[in-house]
Amino acid sequence: MRFPLTAQLVDEARRFELRSACRDCLFWRARAQACLHGWPDEGQGRWPLDAPGPDGAPPTEVAFCKEFELR
Ligand code: SF4
């Protein structure tokens, strides 16, 4: 699920200690650096939400995975 990354969301993610990325998901296999279900990283692995992309540019979108389960 993708939607715009707003300043309000970044602020609330910090203040309320939001957990939404693969690293905090029950299905994340840290040793293999892969999802147990084999999902590709389409942005849901990025943390923090406003971390720059590979090109160094700030992101404009955020992606949440519908199968995320808090570890
Ligand atoms: S289920 Fe989704 S959030 Fe969890 S590790 Fe896999 S891709 Fe990441």
XYZ file of C-alpha atoms and ligand atoms in Angstrom:
79
model
C 0.000 0.000 0.000
C 1.568 3.277 -1.103
C 0.686 6.824 -0.228
C 2.385 10.212 -0.025
C 5.001 10.704 2.668
C 4.034 13.862 4.509
C 5.856 15.853 7.160
C 2.988 15.061 9.542
C 3.453 11.311 9.052
C 7.219 11.553 9.599
C 6.632 13.581 12.775
C 3.989 11.204 14.123
C 6.107 8.145 13.273
C 8.859 9.558 15.484
C 6.637 10.744 18.306
C 4.567 7.562 18.546
C 7.461 5.213 17.703
C 5.658 3.757 14.705
C 6.878 0.327 13.605
C 6.015 -0.575 10.023
C 9.174 -1.712 8.251
C 10.403 -5.238 7.568
C 13.012 -5.017 10.314
C 10.222 -4.954 12.906
C 8.093 -7.634 11.232
C 7.663 -11.176 12.512
C 8.257 -12.502 8.988
C 11.631 -10.795 8.467
C 14.570 -13.216 8.378
C 17.427 -11.006 9.464
C 20.187 -13.509 8.738
C 19.026 -13.967 5.140
C 17.954 -10.314 4.856
C 14.750 -11.536 3.239
C 11.026 -11.822 3.823
C 9.834 -15.276 4.877
C 7.071 -14.990 2.270
C 9.496 -13.961 -0.455
C 8.003 -10.518 -0.959
C 10.281 -8.139 -2.806
C 11.198 -4.888 -1.086
C 9.043 -2.298 -2.794
C 9.771 0.339 -0.199
C 8.390 -1.342 2.914
C 11.901 -2.194 4.074
C 13.015 1.414 4.329
C 13.480 2.829 7.811
C 13.170 5.514 8.929
C 10.326 6.481 6.640
C 12.196 9.530 5.384
C 15.570 7.845 4.822
C 17.051 8.919 1.486
C 16.812 6.508 -1.422
C 19.769 4.964 -3.294
C 20.039 8.154 -5.321
C 20.324 10.234 -2.140
C 17.032 11.982 -2.768
C 14.399 12.238 -0.014
C 11.414 9.939 -0.646
C 8.025 11.311 -1.593
C 6.081 8.099 -0.952
C 5.822 5.547 1.814
C 4.935 1.874 1.431
C 3.282 -0.284 4.071
C 2.983 -4.057 3.715
C -0.453 -5.572 4.377
C 1.169 -8.683 5.886
C 3.218 -6.791 8.452
C 3.053 -8.417 11.895
C 4.737 -6.646 14.757
C 7.548 -8.758 16.146
S 5.574 -9.635 5.472
Fe 5.853 -7.603 4.563
S 6.639 -6.312 6.231
Fe 6.910 -8.448 6.811
S 8.991 -8.977 6.185
Fe 7.606 -9.572 4.531
S 7.560 -7.825 3.121
Fe 8.393 -7.102 5.097
